[in-house]
Amino acid sequence: MRAAEAFIKALEQEGVEVVFGIPGGAILEIYDALYDSNIRHITTRHEQGATHAADGYARASGKVGVVFATSGPGATNTVTGIANAYMDSSPLVVFTGQVARHLIGNDAFQEADITGITMPITKHNYLVTDPKKLLRIVKEAFYIATTGRPGPVLVDIPRDVSMADIDFEYPSKVELMGYKPRYEGHPMQIKKAAELIMKSERPIILAGGGVKISNASKELVELAETIPAFVVTTLMGKGSISEYHPLCLGFVGMHGSKYANYALAESDLIIAVGCRFSDRTTGNVAKFATQAKIIHIDIDPAEIGKNVRVDVPIVGDAKRVLATLKKYVEYKQRKEWEDKVKEWREKFPLRYKKDGFKPQFVVEKIQEVFPDAIVTTEVGQNQMWAAQYFKVKHPRQFITSGGLGTMGFGFPAAMGAKVACMDKEVIDIAGDGSFLMNIQELATCVYYNIPVKVFILNNGYLGMVRQWQELFYRERYSATCIGCEKVSFEKIAEGFGAVGITVEKPSEVLDALKQAKEINDAPVVVDFRVDYQAKVLPMVPPGKSLKEIIDEED
Amino acid sequence: MRYTIAALVENKPGVLARVASLFRRRGFNIESLTVGVTERDDISRMTIVVSGDEKVLEQVMKQLNKLIEVIKVSDISSGSVERELCLVKVNAPPEKRGELVELTNIFRGRIVDVAKDSFIIEITGDEEKINAFVDLMRGYGIKEIARTGKVAMVRGAKK
Ligand SMILES: Cc1ncc(C[n+]2csc(CCOP(=O)(O)OP(=O)(O)O)c2C)c(N)n1
Ligand SMILES: [Mg+2]
């Protein structure tokens, strides 16, 4: 059988339903074989869009995202998307075409060393040099991408390999000498953790993206209720517990609420689950939670002890470890701590000045009209306002580029999420700058009728950078004005065949959102002309500890 | 501190690049790295000497372990036999040849090439011994040095 056909058959066996990509010379053979398959292919308008879409698809559904791209520029265009997925541990398998084997190394037309380029941003990658190994590599790629700590895997397939003749023998299992993820936490360590919890007077759970990846939300909530412990999340962990749950204090770190940051900073025990203590979460790491002991549960041993000291490390899958841990702890009231947190919560709520047309107000209204929607974000102020003011109920409801902070992620990710969950509303809370980075995917959404909604908090600036210039560079606004108040996103949307709406004042917000909600047969872009001076607050200034968080009037 | 790490890796193209890339990306300092075949033809052995503190060592080992093609990583900084091979091309005018032969014998080295005005001397041993020998040779004028980097193996159990 032609290798390309065998390859497509292998994808079918892996249960692949959708592929995002763009064809080209080196991958033509594979696209030809795809023609006869039931696998759906979404031709995006840029390979970066394809990788982010596959990433959004994976995050919304828990399935693996699959990308096809051709050699050279097609492959290099996937790089940002791959790095993004790598930082946020999202399972992707990216297949790239490569020039024929005899041409590799000769600087042939559209040759790029994509396995070399992506080595540090993939969980693993392959250059297929022998057609007989193709199917085994495909099997391994899916296995590696989806097990343990998930991540992107790239498989580079030379054109002549895809044209070769091979037998279709798809391996049923994978044997890798050097890859054996550990799922079960060590029982002794779990018991030690339980002892610490029982002794603690001010325990807090810090939930990261790993909780969502492991589908461990139920176990997380049960443990929190049993102890009981307040839960704060990282940005990636947002939604791992419903933000309507009384124990949930929302997200912490640079732009978390004061009360959540205080609670984390003042706790005497942090039960960290599936998070990696990034600098955005910990603030100045030397001054991070100085009075607390730390239990760190993570499937990746390399995360433990990487950024903060850990008292009880537990390597394992969050779902299993949390379920076991719960069995060893008992309810214990900690009145003083509860009262303290309650006091912070009342005294330091999230707030903003309500004059003018505030972006925070728009997000609050989005929340009101679309409480159950899957929300993706772009990067910058829009992302932080979305995180602060859109309360989510479900684990896979909030999708954001946490680790890499990729402008242009949100919109294609929304497209991918919508493809995965056609029955759900999917919204991209966007910035004007970010949206422009992958706006071409509007064409894709129109063409395939993927009716996502893009709500642009249009401030005419690279707002987050402007905010830093205002606060830390004496208001020297170097290169951050992008003049998008002069851009008609409404007309651009219409030009693509989508629906465009412009909103100039607060009183129009609700109507526009309701109007957008009614439209389900086309993508909708709503351009909110918000106050360009609005800032994301509170904020832990860089280099400061969580306790040194500043707010509007500080 | 310097640590010696032994890593068993799959014998596949690109593994060395992956390991090197990892060290560069994470900012770990490699002092030396050697690769060679083992008793199994599908497995190679790397001996890596890194400098850093204990935290660096822990991260190096964990990050190496994360590479799919790395099978086993061990810290063999203590209790192991360590060897390195060194070739030194040194000036050898007729009047110095006797001394050089003598020194080579004391260090249990071998003269593997004799030219009109120079010798190539082969010497094996642990790092200290080689450094000592190289220092001695400086007095004669070293023309060229090639060192293999260290290989190491944990000693067998002693009763
Ligand atoms: C691809 C990329 N380039 C540059 C940056 C640096 N950066 C971070 S936030 C930001 C501004 C984003 O502007 P916009 O999308 O309008 O969002 P706003 O902050 O105004 O809400 C920039 C340029 C980035 N995160 N990603
Ligand atoms: Mg902006």
XYZ file of C-alpha atoms and ligand atoms in Angstrom:
740
model
C 0.000 0.000 0.000
C 1.132 3.544 -0.659
C 2.694 4.882 2.545
C 0.518 7.997 2.399
C -2.605 5.832 2.406
C -1.303 3.665 5.203
C -0.537 6.843 7.105
C -4.094 8.171 6.744
C -5.438 4.787 7.772
C -3.258 4.976 10.871
C -4.744 8.357 11.753
C -8.199 6.872 11.399
C -7.202 4.127 13.806
C -6.015 6.752 16.251
C -9.517 8.183 16.149
C -8.499 11.430 14.490
C -11.615 13.281 13.359
C -10.242 16.651 12.317
C -6.970 17.888 10.887
C -6.014 21.558 10.603
C -3.498 22.459 7.941
C -2.400 23.765 4.578
C -1.160 21.562 1.720
C 1.948 22.058 -0.375
C 4.441 20.205 -2.533
C 6.176 17.984 -0.017
C 2.961 16.815 1.603
C 0.873 16.429 -1.571
C 0.961 12.668 -1.460
C -0.569 12.685 2.006
C -3.248 15.162 0.996
C -4.046 12.948 -1.949
C -4.611 10.019 0.385
C -6.666 12.227 2.699
C -9.064 12.868 -0.186
C -10.543 9.387 0.251
C -10.822 9.572 4.026
C -13.652 10.630 6.300
C -11.241 12.676 8.382
C -12.346 16.289 8.219
C -9.720 18.748 7.064
C -9.921 22.433 7.857
C -7.729 24.453 5.542
C -6.667 27.408 7.617
C -5.243 30.539 6.070
C -1.912 30.374 7.878
C -0.116 27.444 9.481
C 0.163 29.343 12.752
C -3.627 29.474 12.689
C -3.700 25.714 12.122
C -1.500 24.926 15.116
C -3.383 27.259 17.460
C -6.687 25.875 16.176
C -5.509 22.326 16.858
C -4.354 23.486 20.289
C -7.742 25.094 21.042
C -9.422 21.936 19.794
C -7.299 19.862 22.166
C -7.856 22.081 25.179
C -11.624 22.284 24.681
C -12.112 18.577 24.042
C -9.305 16.782 25.842
C -8.499 15.040 22.563
C -5.288 15.380 20.610
C -4.993 18.145 18.007
C -3.566 17.241 14.605
C -1.835 19.532 12.120
C -0.553 19.069 8.561
C 1.898 21.457 6.968
C 4.199 21.323 4.023
C 7.992 21.562 4.153
C 10.003 24.764 4.510
C 7.793 27.802 5.171
C 4.763 25.665 5.973
C 6.728 23.916 8.669
C 8.388 27.042 10.047
C 4.992 28.754 10.262
C 3.932 26.119 12.791
C 6.777 26.971 15.152
C 5.001 29.559 17.316
C 1.993 27.291 17.671
C 4.193 24.381 18.676
C 6.106 26.444 21.241
C 2.799 27.660 22.602
C 1.455 24.129 22.981
C 4.722 23.014 24.559
C 4.648 25.699 27.241
C 1.034 24.907 28.129
C 1.388 21.101 27.862
C -1.180 20.720 25.130
C -1.252 17.464 23.150
C -0.571 18.089 19.465
C 0.777 15.928 16.698
C 2.173 17.995 13.853
C 2.968 16.253 10.566
C 5.172 18.151 8.169
C 6.188 17.251 4.664
C 9.912 17.239 3.960
C 11.916 17.200 0.751
C 12.846 13.768 -0.560
C 15.519 11.944 1.399
C 18.242 12.244 -1.208
C 17.808 16.033 -1.179
C 17.970 16.502 2.587
C 20.970 18.607 3.526
C 21.336 20.096 0.038
C 19.318 23.256 0.677
C 16.708 21.980 -1.724
C 13.673 24.087 -2.588
C 11.530 24.526 0.518
C 13.854 22.570 2.710
C 14.019 23.557 6.363
C 15.476 21.500 9.173
C 12.233 21.462 11.113
C 13.248 18.665 13.481
C 16.342 20.685 14.368
C 14.313 23.851 14.749
C 11.644 22.306 16.962
C 13.911 20.160 19.121
C 13.668 22.442 22.171
C 9.930 23.097 21.784
C 8.564 19.623 21.254
C 8.148 16.803 23.705
C 9.750 14.707 21.000
C 10.158 14.796 17.248
C 10.989 12.471 14.377
C 12.403 12.616 10.913
C 11.149 9.507 9.139
C 14.091 8.089 7.238
C 12.697 4.632 6.544
C 9.168 4.077 5.171
C 8.965 0.823 7.114
C 9.190 2.762 10.356
C 6.503 5.297 9.444
C 3.555 3.614 11.131
C 5.432 2.810 14.295
C 6.500 6.416 14.526
C 2.909 7.598 14.056
C 1.838 5.299 16.867
C 4.607 6.556 19.127
C 3.868 10.172 18.281
C 0.262 9.925 19.435
C 1.278 7.964 22.496
C 3.936 10.449 23.556
C 1.776 13.506 22.844
C -1.132 12.305 24.952
C 0.392 10.435 27.887
C 2.269 11.596 30.967
C 2.639 15.344 30.750
C 1.133 15.978 27.323
C 2.865 18.066 24.709
C 3.450 18.578 21.016
C 5.203 15.953 18.893
C 6.352 16.672 15.372
C 6.826 14.073 12.650
C 8.688 15.154 9.526
C 7.901 12.945 6.516
C 10.063 13.194 3.391
C 8.101 13.224 0.185
C 9.586 9.977 -1.151
C 8.768 8.239 2.132
C 5.092 9.112 1.693
C 5.266 7.703 -1.852
C 6.911 4.420 -0.904
C 5.126 1.115 -0.857
C 4.629 -0.435 2.603
C 2.474 -3.017 4.331
C -0.234 -1.718 6.578
C 0.683 -3.160 9.923
C -0.322 -0.742 12.611
C 1.281 -1.577 15.938
C -1.154 -2.051 18.803
C 1.193 -0.979 21.523
C 4.201 1.166 22.054
C 7.466 0.143 23.637
C 9.831 2.915 24.453
C 12.803 2.017 26.616
C 13.184 5.530 27.966
C 9.591 6.669 28.418
C 7.455 5.308 31.235
C 5.225 7.983 32.784
C 4.379 7.427 36.424
C 0.736 7.908 37.326
C 0.451 6.528 40.832
C 1.755 8.748 43.604
C 4.028 7.173 46.201
C 1.778 6.051 49.109
C 4.295 7.107 51.771
C 4.535 10.582 50.290
C 0.766 10.885 50.119
C 0.526 9.933 53.786
C 3.154 12.507 54.658
C 1.172 15.118 52.742
C -1.976 14.172 54.648
C -0.139 14.597 57.943
C 0.978 18.070 56.956
C -2.554 18.953 55.968
C -3.954 17.773 59.288
C -1.383 19.849 61.154
C -1.903 22.956 59.064
C -3.864 25.912 60.364
C -3.851 27.900 57.122
C -3.882 25.455 54.222
C -4.453 26.517 50.645
C -4.653 24.602 47.396
C -2.872 26.050 44.371
C -4.380 24.410 41.292
C -2.630 24.613 37.923
C -3.420 23.614 34.375
C -2.446 20.038 35.191
C -5.707 19.623 37.088
C -7.657 20.340 33.939
C -5.428 18.174 31.772
C -5.821 15.277 34.174
C -9.612 15.792 34.391
C -9.179 15.981 38.146
C -11.614 18.779 38.958
C -14.020 16.561 40.830
C -11.215 15.151 42.967
C -9.839 18.632 43.552
C -13.156 19.984 44.791
C -13.711 16.946 46.990
C -10.335 17.341 48.623
C -10.866 21.070 49.121
C -14.232 20.457 50.744
C -12.915 17.667 52.930
C -10.018 19.610 54.427
C -11.565 22.304 53.986
C -9.092 24.494 52.102
C -9.471 27.553 49.966
C -8.437 27.084 46.372
C -6.487 29.563 44.310
C -5.543 28.771 40.750
C -2.816 29.761 38.356
C -3.942 31.418 35.139
C -3.742 28.019 33.454
C -5.672 26.432 36.305
C -8.562 28.873 36.010
C -11.714 26.780 35.890
C -10.200 23.722 37.549
C -12.729 24.554 40.266
C -15.898 26.489 39.540
C -15.292 30.142 40.310
C -18.740 30.221 41.864
C -17.645 27.717 44.512
C -17.415 29.366 47.949
C -13.909 27.943 48.512
C -12.573 29.305 45.225
C -10.622 32.546 45.484
C -9.848 32.825 41.784
C -6.456 33.158 40.202
C -3.276 34.433 41.817
C -0.089 36.037 40.649
C 0.779 39.213 38.868
C -2.825 40.228 38.179
C -4.728 38.060 40.611
C -6.967 39.651 43.208
C -5.449 41.067 46.346
C -7.322 38.641 48.546
C -6.212 35.585 46.582
C -2.602 36.728 46.661
C -2.748 37.541 50.356
C -4.252 34.158 51.120
C -1.492 32.392 49.217
C 1.230 34.560 50.729
C 0.014 34.084 54.291
C -0.816 30.387 54.190
C 1.188 27.897 56.222
C 0.726 25.045 53.757
C 0.458 25.132 49.968
C -0.917 22.063 48.280
C 0.213 22.689 44.715
C -1.308 20.493 42.041
C -0.275 20.391 38.395
C 1.438 23.740 38.354
C 5.005 24.815 37.777
C 5.394 27.903 39.981
C 6.068 30.258 37.090
C 7.391 33.706 37.873
C 4.002 35.194 36.965
C 2.413 33.121 39.720
C 4.996 33.405 42.488
C 6.158 37.001 42.173
C 9.625 37.361 43.663
C 10.366 33.721 44.315
C 12.770 34.428 47.172
C 9.943 36.072 49.059
C 7.283 33.584 48.001
C 5.063 32.191 50.769
C 7.844 32.314 53.321
C 5.838 30.747 56.129
C 4.438 27.895 54.105
C 5.402 24.301 53.705
C 4.847 23.100 50.175
C 3.339 19.858 48.905
C 3.876 19.600 45.172
C 1.898 17.102 43.120
C 2.940 16.844 39.488
C 3.264 14.197 36.833
C 6.558 15.704 35.648
C 9.339 15.055 38.181
C 11.426 17.815 36.621
C 8.891 20.425 37.727
C 9.327 19.511 41.348
C 11.969 21.638 42.995
C 12.663 23.539 39.752
C 11.455 26.942 40.912
C 10.554 26.650 44.599
C 11.685 24.496 47.486
C 9.319 21.580 48.137
C 8.702 19.770 51.419
C 6.664 16.855 50.141
C 7.074 15.991 46.457
C 4.524 13.632 44.927
C 5.071 12.475 41.374
C 1.895 11.203 39.829
C -1.305 11.958 37.997
C -3.342 14.654 39.744
C -6.597 12.736 39.522
C -5.262 9.626 41.217
C -3.135 11.383 43.790
C -5.936 13.731 44.854
C -8.385 10.866 45.162
C -5.973 8.931 47.378
C -4.975 11.948 49.405
C -8.596 12.664 50.217
C -8.899 9.294 51.939
C -6.232 10.237 54.464
C -7.526 13.636 55.519
C -10.385 14.580 57.760
C -12.460 17.650 58.143
C -11.014 20.160 60.580
C -12.395 23.586 61.188
C -9.954 26.495 60.982
C -12.114 29.383 62.019
C -9.446 32.023 62.396
C -8.080 31.421 58.900
C -11.527 31.344 57.338
C -12.403 34.640 58.972
C -9.151 36.196 57.884
C -9.665 35.225 54.254
C -13.268 36.361 54.434
C -12.123 39.709 55.725
C -9.591 40.146 52.890
C -12.235 39.143 50.423
C -14.634 41.805 51.638
C -12.032 44.470 52.088
C -10.160 44.035 48.789
C -12.556 43.014 46.027
C -11.632 43.354 42.367
C -12.714 46.810 41.334
C -12.297 49.470 38.722
C -13.328 53.097 38.241
C -16.631 53.133 36.448
C -16.186 56.373 34.528
C -15.989 56.315 30.730
C -16.111 53.163 28.623
C -14.240 50.579 30.627
C -13.089 47.262 29.196
C -13.770 45.583 32.524
C -17.416 46.572 32.154
C -17.548 44.911 28.737
C -16.183 41.674 30.181
C -18.727 41.756 32.985
C -21.500 42.086 30.429
C -20.042 39.284 28.306
C -20.173 37.145 31.409
C -23.797 38.139 31.957
C -24.914 37.292 28.417
C -22.648 34.267 27.838
C -22.128 32.647 31.248
C -21.601 29.171 29.804
C -19.543 30.020 26.752
C -16.051 28.682 26.186
C -13.823 31.726 26.409
C -10.461 32.023 24.717
C -8.311 35.095 25.103
C -5.645 36.905 23.241
C -2.650 38.233 25.142
C -2.229 41.479 27.011
C -4.682 43.506 29.024
C -7.623 41.810 27.335
C -6.388 38.466 28.645
C -6.064 39.700 32.205
C -9.440 41.455 32.229
C -11.005 38.286 30.858
C -9.309 36.283 33.600
C -10.369 38.736 36.300
C -13.938 39.433 35.311
C -15.170 36.351 33.486
C -16.027 33.762 36.109
C -15.945 30.251 34.727
C -17.861 27.205 35.866
C -16.204 24.365 34.001
C -12.640 23.138 33.689
C -12.300 23.409 29.916
C -14.179 26.666 29.649
C -11.242 29.090 29.760
C -8.505 28.752 27.165
C -5.535 31.072 27.184
C -1.902 31.212 26.189
C -0.362 31.077 29.628
C 3.236 30.036 29.215
C 4.263 31.622 25.946
C 1.850 34.562 26.008
C 1.210 34.402 22.271
C -0.674 37.295 20.716
C -2.834 35.862 17.965
C -3.549 32.638 19.833
C -7.097 33.344 20.969
C -8.939 33.612 17.705
C -7.687 30.475 15.950
C -7.931 28.660 19.294
C -11.590 29.697 19.476
C -12.066 28.338 15.990
C -10.544 25.013 17.021
C -12.590 24.913 20.221
C -15.761 25.540 18.247
C -14.913 22.728 15.843
C -14.538 20.458 18.881
C -17.719 21.688 20.569
C -20.167 22.824 17.919
C -22.984 22.800 20.475
C -21.294 25.386 22.681
C -20.878 29.092 22.298
C -17.237 30.037 21.819
C -15.934 33.540 22.359
C -12.542 35.103 21.871
C -12.003 38.038 24.205
C -9.511 39.917 22.088
C -7.221 42.899 21.934
C -6.986 44.933 18.750
C -3.290 44.184 18.366
C -3.574 40.472 18.952
C -6.597 39.950 16.738
C -4.729 41.465 13.826
C -2.054 38.801 14.188
C -4.304 35.981 12.988
C -7.287 37.831 11.585
C -6.975 35.900 8.327
C -8.723 32.973 9.999
C -11.975 34.905 9.663
C -11.932 33.591 6.114
C -11.670 30.052 7.456
C -14.511 30.576 9.921
C -16.742 31.986 7.215
C -15.867 29.323 4.676
C -16.500 26.381 7.000
C -19.258 28.137 8.912
C -17.560 28.064 12.286
C -19.613 30.721 14.075
C -17.304 31.959 16.803
C -17.568 35.397 18.332
C -14.718 37.853 18.663
C -15.163 40.613 21.186
C -12.381 43.144 20.710
C -11.480 45.366 23.627
C -10.176 47.937 21.183
C -7.988 50.462 22.924
C -5.898 51.421 19.916
C -2.771 50.359 21.755
C -0.572 47.453 22.535
C -2.214 48.122 25.842
C -0.301 45.893 28.216
C 3.005 47.195 26.973
C 1.663 50.726 27.215
C 0.685 50.000 30.823
C 4.258 48.993 31.641
C 5.548 52.110 29.952
C 3.159 54.207 31.996
C 4.117 52.567 35.274
C 7.781 51.755 34.813
C 9.091 53.881 31.933
C 7.892 57.350 32.884
C 5.068 57.405 30.334
C 7.425 57.226 27.395
C 5.068 55.448 24.991
C 7.606 54.019 22.633
C 6.048 52.173 19.679
C 2.865 51.045 21.416
C 0.267 53.126 19.590
C -1.310 51.084 16.789
C -4.127 53.448 15.946
C -6.865 50.842 15.768
C -9.505 53.404 16.594
C -9.125 54.288 12.921
C -9.558 50.695 11.800
C -13.072 49.533 11.015
C -13.192 45.973 12.285
C -16.860 46.069 11.374
C -16.046 46.555 7.704
C -13.196 44.078 7.807
C -15.549 41.476 9.239
C -18.109 42.236 6.565
C -15.451 42.056 3.904
C -14.674 38.517 5.002
C -18.379 37.644 4.992
C -18.747 37.744 8.767
C -20.935 40.051 10.816
C -19.359 43.207 12.237
C -20.685 45.471 14.965
C -19.126 48.628 16.413
C -19.892 49.727 19.953
C -18.987 53.248 21.006
C -20.503 53.581 24.453
C -21.358 51.558 27.541
C -25.098 51.895 27.029
C -24.835 49.961 23.744
C -22.891 47.032 25.129
C -25.696 44.810 26.288
C -27.720 45.181 23.105
C -24.730 44.442 20.925
C -23.937 41.302 22.912
C -27.514 40.125 22.707
C -27.513 40.785 19.000
C -24.303 38.773 18.649
C -25.839 35.951 20.639
C -28.698 35.676 18.160
C -26.373 35.116 15.219
C -25.407 31.493 14.896
C -24.805 31.074 11.212
C -21.784 33.335 10.871
C -18.817 34.531 12.845
C -19.438 37.822 14.630
C -16.860 40.491 15.398
C -17.817 43.160 17.894
C -15.478 46.130 18.150
C -15.751 47.741 21.589
C -14.105 51.179 21.504
C -12.950 51.186 25.087
C -11.012 53.686 27.171
C -7.364 53.403 26.172
C -6.112 54.501 29.566
C -7.665 51.673 31.540
C -5.113 49.582 33.395
C -5.055 46.036 34.641
C -5.050 46.203 38.415
C -4.233 45.024 40.948
C -0.691 44.236 39.979
C 2.330 42.674 41.590
C 5.146 44.801 40.167
C 7.969 42.758 38.668
C 10.484 41.673 41.289
C 8.046 42.240 44.141
C 6.448 39.682 46.413
C 2.749 38.795 46.221
C 2.091 40.803 49.351
C 3.380 43.961 47.694
C 0.513 43.948 45.221
C -0.721 47.408 44.283
C -4.212 48.605 43.400
C -5.786 51.722 41.945
C -5.564 53.922 45.032
C -2.319 52.540 46.477
C 31.165 21.330 42.280
C 31.684 19.002 39.354
C 29.540 15.969 38.840
C 29.873 12.974 36.597
C 26.684 11.634 35.091
C 26.287 8.426 33.129
C 23.380 8.265 30.703
C 22.273 5.235 28.761
C 20.629 6.396 25.557
C 19.093 4.820 22.505
C 21.629 4.491 19.764
C 19.841 6.686 17.223
C 20.872 9.627 15.094
C 20.100 12.919 16.744
C 20.368 11.811 20.364
C 23.606 13.677 20.896
C 22.066 16.796 19.355
C 19.114 16.501 21.705
C 21.312 16.204 24.756
C 23.545 19.054 23.659
C 20.519 21.221 22.862
C 19.078 20.517 26.282
C 22.243 21.618 28.048
C 22.474 24.762 26.006
C 18.815 25.668 26.442
C 18.726 25.159 30.171
C 22.024 26.917 30.649
C 23.856 23.930 32.126
C 27.618 23.894 31.778
C 29.111 20.824 30.145
C 32.754 20.306 31.000
C 33.072 17.214 28.917
C 30.845 14.764 27.127
C 31.752 11.430 25.652
C 29.610 8.942 23.766
C 30.371 5.371 22.951
C 28.802 2.037 22.215
C 27.915 -0.418 24.970
C 27.517 -4.158 25.197
C 24.179 -3.704 23.388
C 24.252 -2.285 19.900
C 20.958 -0.417 20.358
C 22.217 1.439 23.415
C 25.009 3.983 23.775
C 26.527 5.382 26.893
C 27.238 9.009 27.546
C 29.509 10.243 30.271
C 28.851 13.856 31.036
C 30.768 16.066 33.412
C 28.792 19.106 34.548
C 29.638 21.919 36.888
C 27.126 23.506 39.207
C 25.509 23.012 42.565
C 23.315 20.180 43.747
C 20.213 21.865 42.390
C 21.754 22.042 38.945
C 22.682 18.377 39.143
C 19.109 17.469 40.088
C 17.654 19.472 37.201
C 20.184 18.101 34.721
C 19.296 14.558 35.691
C 15.565 15.172 35.615
C 15.644 17.026 32.326
C 17.815 14.315 30.765
C 15.358 11.726 31.972
C 12.565 13.562 30.205
C 14.172 13.001 26.828
C 12.338 10.097 25.262
C 15.529 8.479 23.971
C 17.316 8.630 27.305
C 16.867 5.352 29.105
C 18.675 5.741 32.387
C 20.585 8.498 34.113
C 22.855 8.037 37.118
C 25.065 10.252 39.176
C 28.402 8.439 39.376
C 30.395 11.280 40.875
C 31.613 9.144 43.723
C 32.766 5.546 43.956
C 33.580 5.171 40.308
C 36.623 4.494 38.185
C 37.344 7.402 35.886
C 39.606 7.416 32.875
C 40.577 9.778 30.162
C 42.942 9.366 27.264
C 45.224 12.134 26.146
C 47.581 12.544 23.209
C 50.341 15.128 23.569
C 52.597 16.207 20.759
C 55.676 17.611 22.404
C 58.984 19.055 21.196
C 61.630 16.349 21.394
C 65.096 17.563 20.410
C 67.741 14.794 20.621
C 69.137 15.969 23.942
C 65.698 15.808 25.652
C 64.546 12.478 24.306
C 65.934 10.467 27.154
C 64.115 12.526 29.756
C 60.890 12.305 27.830
C 61.083 8.526 27.567
C 61.712 8.299 31.272
C 58.828 10.560 32.196
C 56.538 8.679 29.870
C 57.485 5.433 31.574
C 56.909 6.835 35.029
C 53.397 7.820 33.974
C 52.913 4.494 32.252
C 52.311 6.250 28.979
C 53.454 5.268 25.515
C 55.298 7.025 22.794
C 53.181 6.357 19.740
C 54.879 8.537 17.156
C 58.469 9.616 16.782
C 59.327 12.385 14.327
C 62.425 14.418 13.646
C 61.805 16.959 16.359
C 58.707 15.729 18.240
C 56.991 12.817 19.971
C 53.355 11.984 20.324
C 52.806 10.547 23.770
C 49.695 8.644 24.738
C 48.639 8.707 28.330
C 45.584 7.406 30.162
C 44.424 7.912 33.680
C 42.202 10.041 35.800
C 42.086 13.722 35.274
C 44.636 14.565 37.947
C 47.247 12.279 36.500
C 46.761 13.637 33.018
C 46.900 17.218 34.229
C 50.107 16.462 36.074
C 51.665 14.937 32.992
C 50.546 17.773 30.753
C 52.047 20.273 33.191
C 55.374 18.473 33.036
C 55.300 18.490 29.266
C 54.845 22.251 29.151
C 58.490 22.638 30.035
C 59.418 20.926 26.758
C 56.987 22.869 24.573
C 53.646 21.329 23.743
C 52.678 21.550 20.076
C 49.237 20.003 20.306
C 46.948 18.254 22.780
C 43.901 16.043 22.216
C 41.900 14.769 25.187
C 38.945 12.424 24.964
C 36.997 13.639 27.954
C 36.162 11.365 30.784
C 34.547 7.946 30.789
C 33.534 6.471 34.099
C 32.012 3.390 35.649
C 30.832 2.579 39.136
C 33.025 0.072 40.932
C 31.705 -3.451 41.573
C 30.312 -4.313 44.989
C 33.013 -4.936 47.604
C 32.360 -7.421 50.347
C 3.488 37.530 19.375
C 3.728 38.528 20.445
N 4.404 39.643 20.198
C 4.597 40.551 21.174
C 4.134 40.333 22.438
C 4.381 41.354 23.536
N 3.090 41.898 23.988
C 2.494 41.464 25.120
S 1.008 42.152 25.362
C 1.143 43.087 23.990
C 0.056 44.021 23.584
C -1.139 43.334 23.097
O -1.965 44.272 22.468
P -3.499 44.007 22.299
O -3.730 42.707 21.640
O -4.131 45.184 21.660
O -3.988 43.822 23.799
P -4.203 44.889 24.959
O -3.072 44.728 25.904
O -4.255 46.239 24.332
O -5.495 44.474 25.559
C 2.369 42.844 23.353
C 2.820 43.535 22.131
C 3.446 39.125 22.666
N 2.970 38.791 23.851
N 3.233 38.241 21.661
Mg -5.022 46.848 22.475
